[in-house]
PDB file of C-alpha atoms in Angstrom:
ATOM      1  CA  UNK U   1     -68.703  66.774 231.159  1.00 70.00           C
ATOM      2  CA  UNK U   2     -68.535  68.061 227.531  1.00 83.00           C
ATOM      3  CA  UNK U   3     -69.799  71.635 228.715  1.00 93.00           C
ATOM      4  CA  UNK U   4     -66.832  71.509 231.457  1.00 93.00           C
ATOM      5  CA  UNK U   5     -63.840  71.079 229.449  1.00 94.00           C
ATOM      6  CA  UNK U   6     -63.224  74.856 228.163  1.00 96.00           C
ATOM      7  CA  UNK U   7     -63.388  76.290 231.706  1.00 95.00           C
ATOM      8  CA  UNK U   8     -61.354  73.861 232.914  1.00 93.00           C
ATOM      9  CA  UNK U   9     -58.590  74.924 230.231  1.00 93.00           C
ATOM     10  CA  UNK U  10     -59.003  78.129 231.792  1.00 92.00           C
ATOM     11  CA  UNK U  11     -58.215  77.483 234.703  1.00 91.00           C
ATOM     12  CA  UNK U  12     -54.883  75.287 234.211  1.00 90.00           C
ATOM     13  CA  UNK U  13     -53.379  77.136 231.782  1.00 89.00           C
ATOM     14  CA  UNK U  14     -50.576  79.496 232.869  1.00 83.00           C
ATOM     15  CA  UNK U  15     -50.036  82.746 230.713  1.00 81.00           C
ATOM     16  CA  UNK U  16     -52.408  84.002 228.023  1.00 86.00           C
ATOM     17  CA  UNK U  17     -55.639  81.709 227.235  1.00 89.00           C
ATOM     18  CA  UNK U  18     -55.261  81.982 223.569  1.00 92.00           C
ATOM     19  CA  UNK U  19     -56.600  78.987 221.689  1.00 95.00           C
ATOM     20  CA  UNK U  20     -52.854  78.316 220.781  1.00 93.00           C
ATOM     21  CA  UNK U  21     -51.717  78.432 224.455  1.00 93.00           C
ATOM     22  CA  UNK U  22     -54.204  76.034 226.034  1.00 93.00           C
ATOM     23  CA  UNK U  23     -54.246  73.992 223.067  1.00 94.00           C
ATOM     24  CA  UNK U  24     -50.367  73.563 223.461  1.00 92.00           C
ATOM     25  CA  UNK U  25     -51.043  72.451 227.379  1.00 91.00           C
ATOM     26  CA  UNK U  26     -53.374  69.255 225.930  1.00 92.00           C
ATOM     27  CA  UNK U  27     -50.870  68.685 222.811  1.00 94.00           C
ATOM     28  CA  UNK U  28     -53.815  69.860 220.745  1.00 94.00           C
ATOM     29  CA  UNK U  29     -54.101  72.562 217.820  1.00 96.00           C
ATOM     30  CA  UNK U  30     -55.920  75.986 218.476  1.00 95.00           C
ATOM     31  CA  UNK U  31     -59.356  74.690 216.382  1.00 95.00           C
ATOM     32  CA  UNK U  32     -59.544  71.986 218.498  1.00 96.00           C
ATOM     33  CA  UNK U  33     -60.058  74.384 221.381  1.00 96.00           C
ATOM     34  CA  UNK U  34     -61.959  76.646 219.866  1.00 96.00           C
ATOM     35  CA  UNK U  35     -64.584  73.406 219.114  1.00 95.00           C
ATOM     36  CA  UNK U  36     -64.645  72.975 222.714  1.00 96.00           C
ATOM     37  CA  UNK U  37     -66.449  76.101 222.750  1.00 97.00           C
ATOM     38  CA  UNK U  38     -70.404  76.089 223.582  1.00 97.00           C
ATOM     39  CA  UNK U  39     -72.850  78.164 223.262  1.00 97.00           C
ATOM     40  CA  UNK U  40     -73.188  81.442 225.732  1.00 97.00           C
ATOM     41  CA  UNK U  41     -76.720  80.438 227.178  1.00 97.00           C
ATOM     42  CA  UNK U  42     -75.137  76.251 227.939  1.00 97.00           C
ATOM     43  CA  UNK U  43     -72.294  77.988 230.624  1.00 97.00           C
ATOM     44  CA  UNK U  44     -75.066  80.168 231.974  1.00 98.00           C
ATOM     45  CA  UNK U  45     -77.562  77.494 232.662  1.00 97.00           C
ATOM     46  CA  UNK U  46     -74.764  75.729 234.637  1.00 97.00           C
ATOM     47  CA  UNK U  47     -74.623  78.598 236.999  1.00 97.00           C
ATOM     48  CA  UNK U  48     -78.268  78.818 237.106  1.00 98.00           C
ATOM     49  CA  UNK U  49     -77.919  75.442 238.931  1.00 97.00           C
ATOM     50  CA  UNK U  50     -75.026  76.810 240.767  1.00 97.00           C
ATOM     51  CA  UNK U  51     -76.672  79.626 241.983  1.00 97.00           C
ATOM     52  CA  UNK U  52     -79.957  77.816 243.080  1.00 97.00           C
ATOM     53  CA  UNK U  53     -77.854  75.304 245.036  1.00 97.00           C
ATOM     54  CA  UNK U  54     -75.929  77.574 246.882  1.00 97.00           C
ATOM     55  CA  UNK U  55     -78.624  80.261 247.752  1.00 98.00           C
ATOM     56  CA  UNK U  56     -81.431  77.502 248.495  1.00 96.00           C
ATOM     57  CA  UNK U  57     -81.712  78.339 252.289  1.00 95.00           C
ATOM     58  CA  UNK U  58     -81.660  82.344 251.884  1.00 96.00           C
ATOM     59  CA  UNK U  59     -84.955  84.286 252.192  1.00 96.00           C
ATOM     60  CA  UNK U  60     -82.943  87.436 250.549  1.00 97.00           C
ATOM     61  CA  UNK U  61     -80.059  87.779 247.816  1.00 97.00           C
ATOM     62  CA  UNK U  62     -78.966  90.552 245.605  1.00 98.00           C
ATOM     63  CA  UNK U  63     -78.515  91.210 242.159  1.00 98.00           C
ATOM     64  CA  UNK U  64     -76.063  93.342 241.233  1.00 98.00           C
ATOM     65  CA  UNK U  65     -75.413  94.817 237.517  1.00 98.00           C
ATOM     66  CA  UNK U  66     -72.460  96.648 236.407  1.00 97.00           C
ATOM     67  CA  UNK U  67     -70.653  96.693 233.529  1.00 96.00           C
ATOM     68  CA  UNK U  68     -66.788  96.440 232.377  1.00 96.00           C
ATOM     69  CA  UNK U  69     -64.606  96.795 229.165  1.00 96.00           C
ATOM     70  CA  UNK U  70     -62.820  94.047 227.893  1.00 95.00           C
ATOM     71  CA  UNK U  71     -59.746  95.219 226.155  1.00 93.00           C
ATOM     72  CA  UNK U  72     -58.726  95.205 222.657  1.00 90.00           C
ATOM     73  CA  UNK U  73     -56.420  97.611 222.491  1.00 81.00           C
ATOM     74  CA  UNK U  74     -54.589  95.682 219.593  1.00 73.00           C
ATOM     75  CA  UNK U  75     -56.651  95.020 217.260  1.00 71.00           C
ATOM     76  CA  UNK U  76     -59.268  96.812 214.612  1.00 73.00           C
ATOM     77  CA  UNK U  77     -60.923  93.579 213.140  1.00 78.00           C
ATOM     78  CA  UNK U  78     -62.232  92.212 215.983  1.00 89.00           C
ATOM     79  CA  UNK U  79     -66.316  91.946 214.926  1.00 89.00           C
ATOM     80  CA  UNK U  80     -68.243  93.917 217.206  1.00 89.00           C
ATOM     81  CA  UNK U  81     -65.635  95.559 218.996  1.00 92.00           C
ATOM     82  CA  UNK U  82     -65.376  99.313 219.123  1.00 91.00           C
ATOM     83  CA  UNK U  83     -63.826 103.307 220.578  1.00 91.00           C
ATOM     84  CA  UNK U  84     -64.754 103.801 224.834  1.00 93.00           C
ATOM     85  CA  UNK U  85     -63.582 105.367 226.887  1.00 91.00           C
ATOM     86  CA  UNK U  86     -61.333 103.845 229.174  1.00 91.00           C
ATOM     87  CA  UNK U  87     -61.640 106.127 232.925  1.00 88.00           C
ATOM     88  CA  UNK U  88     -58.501 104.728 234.839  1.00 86.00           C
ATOM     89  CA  UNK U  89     -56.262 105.936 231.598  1.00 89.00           C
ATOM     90  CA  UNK U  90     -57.979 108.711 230.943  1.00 93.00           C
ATOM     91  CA  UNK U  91     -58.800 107.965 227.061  1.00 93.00           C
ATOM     92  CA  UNK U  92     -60.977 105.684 224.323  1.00 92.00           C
ATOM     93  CA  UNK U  93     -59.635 102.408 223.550  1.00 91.00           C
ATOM     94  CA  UNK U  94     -60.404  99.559 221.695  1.00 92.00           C
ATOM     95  CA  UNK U  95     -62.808  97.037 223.275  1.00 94.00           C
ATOM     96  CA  UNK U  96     -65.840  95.017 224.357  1.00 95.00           C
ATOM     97  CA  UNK U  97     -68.152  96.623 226.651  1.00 96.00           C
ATOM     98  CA  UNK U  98     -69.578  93.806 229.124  1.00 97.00           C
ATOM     99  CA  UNK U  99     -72.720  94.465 231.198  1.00 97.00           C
ATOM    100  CA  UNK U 100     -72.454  91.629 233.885  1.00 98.00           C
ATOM    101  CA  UNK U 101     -74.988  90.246 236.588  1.00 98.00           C
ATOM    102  CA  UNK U 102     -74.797  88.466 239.635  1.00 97.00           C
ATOM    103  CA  UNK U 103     -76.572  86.817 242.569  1.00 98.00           C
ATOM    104  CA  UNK U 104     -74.961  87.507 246.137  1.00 98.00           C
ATOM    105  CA  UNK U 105     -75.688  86.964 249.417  1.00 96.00           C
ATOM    106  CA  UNK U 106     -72.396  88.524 250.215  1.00 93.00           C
ATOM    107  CA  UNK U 107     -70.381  85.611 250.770  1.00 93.00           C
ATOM    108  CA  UNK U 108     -71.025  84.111 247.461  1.00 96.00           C
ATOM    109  CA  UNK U 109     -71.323  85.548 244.050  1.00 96.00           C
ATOM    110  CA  UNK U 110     -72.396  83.817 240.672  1.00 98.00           C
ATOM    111  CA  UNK U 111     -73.093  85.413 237.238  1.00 98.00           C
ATOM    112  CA  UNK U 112     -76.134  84.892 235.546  1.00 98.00           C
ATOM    113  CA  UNK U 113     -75.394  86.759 232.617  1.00 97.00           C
ATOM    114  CA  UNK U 114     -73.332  88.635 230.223  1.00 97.00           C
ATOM    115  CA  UNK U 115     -73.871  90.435 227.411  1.00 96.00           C
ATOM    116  CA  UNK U 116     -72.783  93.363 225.399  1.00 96.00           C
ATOM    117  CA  UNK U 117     -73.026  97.404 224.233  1.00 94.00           C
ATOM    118  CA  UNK U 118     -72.032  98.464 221.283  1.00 92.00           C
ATOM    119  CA  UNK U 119     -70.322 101.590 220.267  1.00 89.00           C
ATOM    120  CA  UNK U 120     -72.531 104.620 218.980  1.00 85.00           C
ATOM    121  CA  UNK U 121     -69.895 104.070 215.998  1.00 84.00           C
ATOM    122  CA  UNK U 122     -71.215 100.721 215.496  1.00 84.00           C
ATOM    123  CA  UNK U 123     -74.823 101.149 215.536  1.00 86.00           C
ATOM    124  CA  UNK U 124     -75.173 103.976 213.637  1.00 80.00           C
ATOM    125  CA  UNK U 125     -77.192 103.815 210.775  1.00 74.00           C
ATOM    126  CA  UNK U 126     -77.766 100.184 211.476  1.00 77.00           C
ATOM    127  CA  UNK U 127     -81.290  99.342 211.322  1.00 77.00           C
ATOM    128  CA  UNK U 128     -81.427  97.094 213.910  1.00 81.00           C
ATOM    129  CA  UNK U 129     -82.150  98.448 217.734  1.00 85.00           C
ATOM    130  CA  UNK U 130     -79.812  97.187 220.001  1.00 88.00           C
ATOM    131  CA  UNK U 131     -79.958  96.549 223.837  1.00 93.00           C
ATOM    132  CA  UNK U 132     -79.431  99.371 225.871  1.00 95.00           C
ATOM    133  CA  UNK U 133     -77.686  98.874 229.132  1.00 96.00           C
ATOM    134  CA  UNK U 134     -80.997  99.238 230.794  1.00 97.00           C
ATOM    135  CA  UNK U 135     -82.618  96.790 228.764  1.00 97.00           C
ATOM    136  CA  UNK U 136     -79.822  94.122 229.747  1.00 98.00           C
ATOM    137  CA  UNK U 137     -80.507  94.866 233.647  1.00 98.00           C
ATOM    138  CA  UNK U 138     -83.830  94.282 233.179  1.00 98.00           C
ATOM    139  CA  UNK U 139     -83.477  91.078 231.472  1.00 97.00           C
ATOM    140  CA  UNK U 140     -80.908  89.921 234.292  1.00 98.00           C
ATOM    141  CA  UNK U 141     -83.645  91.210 236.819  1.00 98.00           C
ATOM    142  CA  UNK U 142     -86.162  88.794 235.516  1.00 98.00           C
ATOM    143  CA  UNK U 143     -83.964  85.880 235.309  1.00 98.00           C
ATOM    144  CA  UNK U 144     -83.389  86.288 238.857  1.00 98.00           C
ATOM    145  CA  UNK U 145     -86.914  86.664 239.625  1.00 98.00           C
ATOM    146  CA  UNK U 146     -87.752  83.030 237.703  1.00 98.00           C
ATOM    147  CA  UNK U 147     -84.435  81.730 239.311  1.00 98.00           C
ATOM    148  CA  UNK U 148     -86.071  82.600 242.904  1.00 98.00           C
ATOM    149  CA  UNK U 149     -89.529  82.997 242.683  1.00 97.00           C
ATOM    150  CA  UNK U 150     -89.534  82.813 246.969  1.00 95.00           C
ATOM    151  CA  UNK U 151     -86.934  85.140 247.848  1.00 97.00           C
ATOM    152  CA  UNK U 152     -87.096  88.407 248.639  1.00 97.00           C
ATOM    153  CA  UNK U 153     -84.659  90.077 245.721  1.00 98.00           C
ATOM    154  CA  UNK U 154     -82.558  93.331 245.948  1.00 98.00           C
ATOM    155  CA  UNK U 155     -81.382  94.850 243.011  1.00 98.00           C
ATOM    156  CA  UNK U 156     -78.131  97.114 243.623  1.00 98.00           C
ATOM    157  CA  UNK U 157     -76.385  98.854 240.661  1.00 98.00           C
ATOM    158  CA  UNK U 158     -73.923 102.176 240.938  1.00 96.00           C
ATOM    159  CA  UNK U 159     -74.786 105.792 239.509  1.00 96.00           C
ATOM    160  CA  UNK U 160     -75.022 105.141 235.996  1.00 94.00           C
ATOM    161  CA  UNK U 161     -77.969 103.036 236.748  1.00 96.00           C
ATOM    162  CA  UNK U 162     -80.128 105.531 238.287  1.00 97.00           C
ATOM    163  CA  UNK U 163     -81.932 106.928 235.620  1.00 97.00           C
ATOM    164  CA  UNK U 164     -85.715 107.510 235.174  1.00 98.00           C
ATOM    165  CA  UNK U 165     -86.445 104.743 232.941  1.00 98.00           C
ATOM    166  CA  UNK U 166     -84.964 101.822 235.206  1.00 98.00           C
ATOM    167  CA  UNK U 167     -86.098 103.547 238.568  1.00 98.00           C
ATOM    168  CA  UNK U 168     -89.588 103.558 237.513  1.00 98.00           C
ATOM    169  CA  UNK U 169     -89.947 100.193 235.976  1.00 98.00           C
ATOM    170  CA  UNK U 170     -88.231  98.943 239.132  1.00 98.00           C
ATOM    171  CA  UNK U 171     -91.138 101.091 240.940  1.00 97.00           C
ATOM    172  CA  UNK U 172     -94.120  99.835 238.138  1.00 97.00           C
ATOM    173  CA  UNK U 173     -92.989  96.300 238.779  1.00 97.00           C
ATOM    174  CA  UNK U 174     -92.549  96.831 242.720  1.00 97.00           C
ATOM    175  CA  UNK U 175     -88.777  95.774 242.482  1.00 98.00           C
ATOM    176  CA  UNK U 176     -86.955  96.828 245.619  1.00 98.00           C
ATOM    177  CA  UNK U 177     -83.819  98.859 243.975  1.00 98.00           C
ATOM    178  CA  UNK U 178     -80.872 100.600 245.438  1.00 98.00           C
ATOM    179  CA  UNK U 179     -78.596 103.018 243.438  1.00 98.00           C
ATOM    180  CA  UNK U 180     -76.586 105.591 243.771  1.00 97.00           C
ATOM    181  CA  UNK U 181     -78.262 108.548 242.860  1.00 97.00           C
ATOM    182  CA  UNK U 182     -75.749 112.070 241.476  1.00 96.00           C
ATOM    183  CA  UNK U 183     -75.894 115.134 243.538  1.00 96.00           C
ATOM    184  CA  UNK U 184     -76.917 117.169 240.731  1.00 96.00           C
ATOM    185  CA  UNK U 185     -80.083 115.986 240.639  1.00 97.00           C
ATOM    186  CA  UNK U 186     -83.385 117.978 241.520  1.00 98.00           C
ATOM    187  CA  UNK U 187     -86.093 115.935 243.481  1.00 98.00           C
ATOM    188  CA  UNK U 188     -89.049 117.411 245.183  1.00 98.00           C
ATOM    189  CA  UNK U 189     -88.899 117.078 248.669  1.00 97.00           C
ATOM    190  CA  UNK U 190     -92.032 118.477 251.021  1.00 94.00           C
ATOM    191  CA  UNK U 191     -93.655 120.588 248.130  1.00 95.00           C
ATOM    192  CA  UNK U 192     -90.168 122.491 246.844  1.00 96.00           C
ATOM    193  CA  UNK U 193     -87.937 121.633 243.923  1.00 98.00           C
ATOM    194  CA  UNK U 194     -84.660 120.702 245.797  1.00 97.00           C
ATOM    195  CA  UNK U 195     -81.170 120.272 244.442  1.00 98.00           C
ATOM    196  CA  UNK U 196     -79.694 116.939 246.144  1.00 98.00           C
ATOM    197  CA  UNK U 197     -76.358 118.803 247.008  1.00 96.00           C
ATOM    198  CA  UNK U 198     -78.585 121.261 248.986  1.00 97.00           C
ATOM    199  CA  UNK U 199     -79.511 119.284 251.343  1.00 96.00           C
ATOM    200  CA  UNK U 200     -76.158 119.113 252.874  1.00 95.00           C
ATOM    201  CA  UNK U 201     -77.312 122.603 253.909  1.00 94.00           C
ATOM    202  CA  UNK U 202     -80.341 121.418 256.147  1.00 91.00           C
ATOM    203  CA  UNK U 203     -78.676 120.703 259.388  1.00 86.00           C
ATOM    204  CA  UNK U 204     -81.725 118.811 260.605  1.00 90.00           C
ATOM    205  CA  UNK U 205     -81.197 116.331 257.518  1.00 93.00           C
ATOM    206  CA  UNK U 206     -77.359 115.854 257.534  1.00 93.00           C
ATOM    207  CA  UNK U 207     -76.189 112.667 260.072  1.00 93.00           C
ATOM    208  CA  UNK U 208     -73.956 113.807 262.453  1.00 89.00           C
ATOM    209  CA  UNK U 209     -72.413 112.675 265.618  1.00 88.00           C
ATOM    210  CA  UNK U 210     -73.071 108.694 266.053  1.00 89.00           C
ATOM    211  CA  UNK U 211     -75.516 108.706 262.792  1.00 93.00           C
ATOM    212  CA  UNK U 212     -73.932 107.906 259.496  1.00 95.00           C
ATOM    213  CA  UNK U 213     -77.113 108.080 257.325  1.00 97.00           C
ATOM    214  CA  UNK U 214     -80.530 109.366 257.077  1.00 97.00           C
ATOM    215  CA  UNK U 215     -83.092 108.760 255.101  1.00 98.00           C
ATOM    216  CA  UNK U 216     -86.275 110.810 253.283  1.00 98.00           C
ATOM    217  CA  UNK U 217     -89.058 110.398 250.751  1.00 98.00           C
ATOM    218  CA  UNK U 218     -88.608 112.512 248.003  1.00 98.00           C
ATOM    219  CA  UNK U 219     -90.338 112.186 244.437  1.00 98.00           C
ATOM    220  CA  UNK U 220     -87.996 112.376 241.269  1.00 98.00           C
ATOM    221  CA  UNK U 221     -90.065 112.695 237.658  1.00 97.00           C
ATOM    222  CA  UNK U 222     -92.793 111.538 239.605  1.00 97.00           C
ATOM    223  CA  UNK U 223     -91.146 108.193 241.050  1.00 98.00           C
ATOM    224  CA  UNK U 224     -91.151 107.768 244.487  1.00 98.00           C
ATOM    225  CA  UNK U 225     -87.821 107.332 246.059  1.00 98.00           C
ATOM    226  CA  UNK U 226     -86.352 107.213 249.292  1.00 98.00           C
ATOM    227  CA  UNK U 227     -83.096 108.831 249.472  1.00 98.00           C
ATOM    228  CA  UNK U 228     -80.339 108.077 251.593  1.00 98.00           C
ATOM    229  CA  UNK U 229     -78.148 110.693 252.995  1.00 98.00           C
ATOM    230  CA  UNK U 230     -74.683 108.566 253.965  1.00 97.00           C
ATOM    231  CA  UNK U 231     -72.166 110.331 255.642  1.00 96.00           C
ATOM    232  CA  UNK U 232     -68.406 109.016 255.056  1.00 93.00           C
ATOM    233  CA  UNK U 233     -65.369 109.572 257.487  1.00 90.00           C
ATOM    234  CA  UNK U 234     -62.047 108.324 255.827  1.00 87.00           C
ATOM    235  CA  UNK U 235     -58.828 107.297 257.815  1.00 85.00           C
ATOM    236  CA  UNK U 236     -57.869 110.761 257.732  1.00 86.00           C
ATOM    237  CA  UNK U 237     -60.589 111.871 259.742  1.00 83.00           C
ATOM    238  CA  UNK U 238     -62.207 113.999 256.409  1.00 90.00           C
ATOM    239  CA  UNK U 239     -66.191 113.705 256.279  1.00 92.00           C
ATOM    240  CA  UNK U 240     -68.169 113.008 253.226  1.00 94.00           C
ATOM    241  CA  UNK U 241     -71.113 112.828 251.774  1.00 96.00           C
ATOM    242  CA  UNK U 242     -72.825 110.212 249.003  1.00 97.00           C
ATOM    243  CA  UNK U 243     -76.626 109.826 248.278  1.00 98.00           C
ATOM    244  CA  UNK U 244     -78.571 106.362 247.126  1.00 98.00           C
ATOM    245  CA  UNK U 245     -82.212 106.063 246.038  1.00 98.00           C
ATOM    246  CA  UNK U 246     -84.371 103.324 246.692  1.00 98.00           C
ATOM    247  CA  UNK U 247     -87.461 101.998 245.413  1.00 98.00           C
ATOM    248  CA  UNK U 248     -88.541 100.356 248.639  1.00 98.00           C
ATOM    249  CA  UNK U 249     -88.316 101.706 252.704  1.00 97.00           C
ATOM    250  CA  UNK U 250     -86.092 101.118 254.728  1.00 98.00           C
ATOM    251  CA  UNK U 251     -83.789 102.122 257.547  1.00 97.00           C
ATOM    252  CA  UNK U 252     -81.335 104.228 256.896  1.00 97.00           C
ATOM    253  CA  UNK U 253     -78.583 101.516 257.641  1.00 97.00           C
ATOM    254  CA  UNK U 254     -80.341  98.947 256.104  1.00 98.00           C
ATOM    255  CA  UNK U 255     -80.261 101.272 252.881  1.00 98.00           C
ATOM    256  CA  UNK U 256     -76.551 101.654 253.789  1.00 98.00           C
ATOM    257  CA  UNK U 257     -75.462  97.892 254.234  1.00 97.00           C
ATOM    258  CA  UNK U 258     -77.236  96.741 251.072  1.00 98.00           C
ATOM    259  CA  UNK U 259     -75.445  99.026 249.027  1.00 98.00           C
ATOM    260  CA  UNK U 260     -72.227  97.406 250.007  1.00 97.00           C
ATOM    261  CA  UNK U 261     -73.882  94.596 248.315  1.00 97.00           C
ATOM    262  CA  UNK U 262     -72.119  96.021 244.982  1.00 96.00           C
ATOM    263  CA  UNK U 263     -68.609  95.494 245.498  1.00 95.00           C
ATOM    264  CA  UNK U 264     -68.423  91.911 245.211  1.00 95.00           C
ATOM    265  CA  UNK U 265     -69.240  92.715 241.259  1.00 96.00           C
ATOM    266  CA  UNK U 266     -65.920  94.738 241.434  1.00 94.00           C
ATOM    267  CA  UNK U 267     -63.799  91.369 243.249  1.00 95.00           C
ATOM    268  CA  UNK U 268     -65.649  89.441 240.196  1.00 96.00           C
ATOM    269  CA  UNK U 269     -64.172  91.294 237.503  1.00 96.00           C
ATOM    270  CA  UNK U 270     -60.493  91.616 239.230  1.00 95.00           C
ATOM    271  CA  UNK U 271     -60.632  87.562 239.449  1.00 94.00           C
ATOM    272  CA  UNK U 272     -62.098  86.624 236.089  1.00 96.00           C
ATOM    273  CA  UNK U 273     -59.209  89.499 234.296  1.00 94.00           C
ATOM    274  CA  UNK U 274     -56.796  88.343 236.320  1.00 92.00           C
ATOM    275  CA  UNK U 275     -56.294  85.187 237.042  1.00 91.00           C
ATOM    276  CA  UNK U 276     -58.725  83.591 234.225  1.00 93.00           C
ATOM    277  CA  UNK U 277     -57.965  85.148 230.910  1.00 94.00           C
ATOM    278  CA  UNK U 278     -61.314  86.937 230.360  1.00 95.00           C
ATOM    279  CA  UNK U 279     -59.826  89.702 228.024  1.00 94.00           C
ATOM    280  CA  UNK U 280     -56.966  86.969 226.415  1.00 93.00           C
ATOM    281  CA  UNK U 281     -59.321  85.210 223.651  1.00 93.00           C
ATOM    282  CA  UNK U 282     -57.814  86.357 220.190  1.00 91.00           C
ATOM    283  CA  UNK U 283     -60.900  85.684 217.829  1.00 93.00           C
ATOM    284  CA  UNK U 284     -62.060  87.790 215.254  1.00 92.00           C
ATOM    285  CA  UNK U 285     -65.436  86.245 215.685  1.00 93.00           C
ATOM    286  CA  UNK U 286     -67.542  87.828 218.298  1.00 93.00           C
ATOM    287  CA  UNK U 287     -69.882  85.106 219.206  1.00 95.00           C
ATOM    288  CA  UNK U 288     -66.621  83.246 220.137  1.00 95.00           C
ATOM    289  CA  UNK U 289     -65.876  85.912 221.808  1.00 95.00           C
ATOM    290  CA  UNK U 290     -69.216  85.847 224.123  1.00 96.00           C
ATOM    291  CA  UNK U 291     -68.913  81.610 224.387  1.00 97.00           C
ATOM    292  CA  UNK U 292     -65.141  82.320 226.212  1.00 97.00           C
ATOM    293  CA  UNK U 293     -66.783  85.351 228.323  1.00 97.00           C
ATOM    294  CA  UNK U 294     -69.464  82.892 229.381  1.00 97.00           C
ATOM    295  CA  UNK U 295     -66.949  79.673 230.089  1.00 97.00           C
ATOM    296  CA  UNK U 296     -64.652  82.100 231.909  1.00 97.00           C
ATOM    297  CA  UNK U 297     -67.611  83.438 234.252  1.00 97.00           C
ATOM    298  CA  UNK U 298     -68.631  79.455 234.586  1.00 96.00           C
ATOM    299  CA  UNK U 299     -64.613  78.493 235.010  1.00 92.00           C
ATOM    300  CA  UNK U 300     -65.019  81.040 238.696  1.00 89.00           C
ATOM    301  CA  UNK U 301     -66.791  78.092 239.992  1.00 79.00           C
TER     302      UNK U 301
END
């Protein structure tokens, strides 16, 4: 199949998947590989079909949204690609930001989309309004939704997710969400205005001995939430404490378990970086750009 070829390059070449590279391993010039290039939306409805396949016989899967940069660290006429701030170095660099989605069931993982925010540098002054990061989840959300219309969905997303705008649409549209909510945060929680953090100081609501979580309703800018208080021992024997917020119940394990439902996002991004070339396409042009971030997500499969 036409729609197969790119990913395929992906996936035999060996070093960087420039156009030049993987046109060298089929004796071809770089424009010819760049033509074998399709539109984002044609690799994505390949792993629609992939993903309906594979999760036909589950009554529950997750979606899980997070977002990654794709470094340009080398280049300043890249369209589209701008200053962030890069946490494991400790500074801004030049790059893509990618807000990704997946389907899991824990054992499997397939994207269903991939798309991009802009630096504030960018946009400024632009008058055009751009997708926010929120507005991307939702969209992913509601492909997943038309994907499997008979499954009971879970949408799981870190910190940065947990804001009052996609917490209560997920409540207004009675989408069962799990994030994990900041400390900092003031909830009210039987009548009083709580800090999260303080709850560690109500001994009746911290797990101890064999519990590792418990769970309460609170109400945060009037969204109900139930929030999850999960206690962590390391291999050193040290104890602490993180806190998710959910838009549906739930026991506190359950709350717990499908949180871990996150991390195969993180696996995802390690493979497609490493070992398929998602940050090694050299174009200036950013739509080219998204068409290789799209085959490389289809080339996983």
């Amino acid at each position: 199949m036409q729609v197969l070829k790119y990913p395929i390059l992906t996936l035999l070449s060996i070093g960087k998947r420039s156009f030049e590279s993987m046109g060298a391993l089929i004796q071809r010039s770089s424009s010819t590989v760049s033509r074998l290039l399709n539109p984002a939306p044609v690799y994505f409805e390949q792993t629609y079909l992939i993903s309906r396949a594979i999760f036909a016989k589950r009554k529950k899967i997750f979606v899980v949204i997070d977002d990654t940069l794709i470094n340009k660290i080398h280049s300043k006429f890249m369209w589209g690609a701008g200053m962030f701030f890069n946490s494991k170095i400790g500074r801004r660099i030049m790059a893509y930001k990618l807000v990704a989605g997946l389907v899991t069931d824990g054992k499997f993982a397939v994207p269903i989309g991939g798309s991009y925010l802009f630096a504030k540098e960018l946009t400024d002054g632009l008058n055009k309004k751009f997708p926010t990061k929120i507005d991307i989840a939702k969209q992913f959300i509601e492909t997943a939704i038309k994907l499997f219309p008979d499954k009971r969905i879970i949408v799981v997303a870190d910190g940065h997710y947990s804001t009052i705008e996609f917490l209560s649409w997920c409540r207004s549209q009675k989408i069962h969400a799990e994030t994990r909510m900041h400390n900092n945060r003031v909830v009210l929680f039987n009548g009083k205005n709580v800090k999260i953090s303080q709850f560690l100081e109500q001994k009746d609501l911290v797990p101890k001995g064999r519990k590792m979580a418990r769970t309460i309703s609170v109400v945060w800018h009037n969204i109900d939430l139930e929030l999850t208080i999960v206690r962590r021992i390391n291999k050193s024997g040290d104890e602490t404490f993180v806190f998710l917020a959910a838009t549906y119940k739930a026991k506190p394990m359950e709350h717990v378990k499908n949180y871990v439902y996150r991390w195969p996002i993180e696996k995802f991004f390690r493979t497609v970086k490493q070992s398929l070339g998602l940050q090694e396409c050299f174009s200036r042009i950013l739509e080219k750009q998204h068409r290789h971030v799209a085959a490389v997500f289809l080339g996983v499969f």
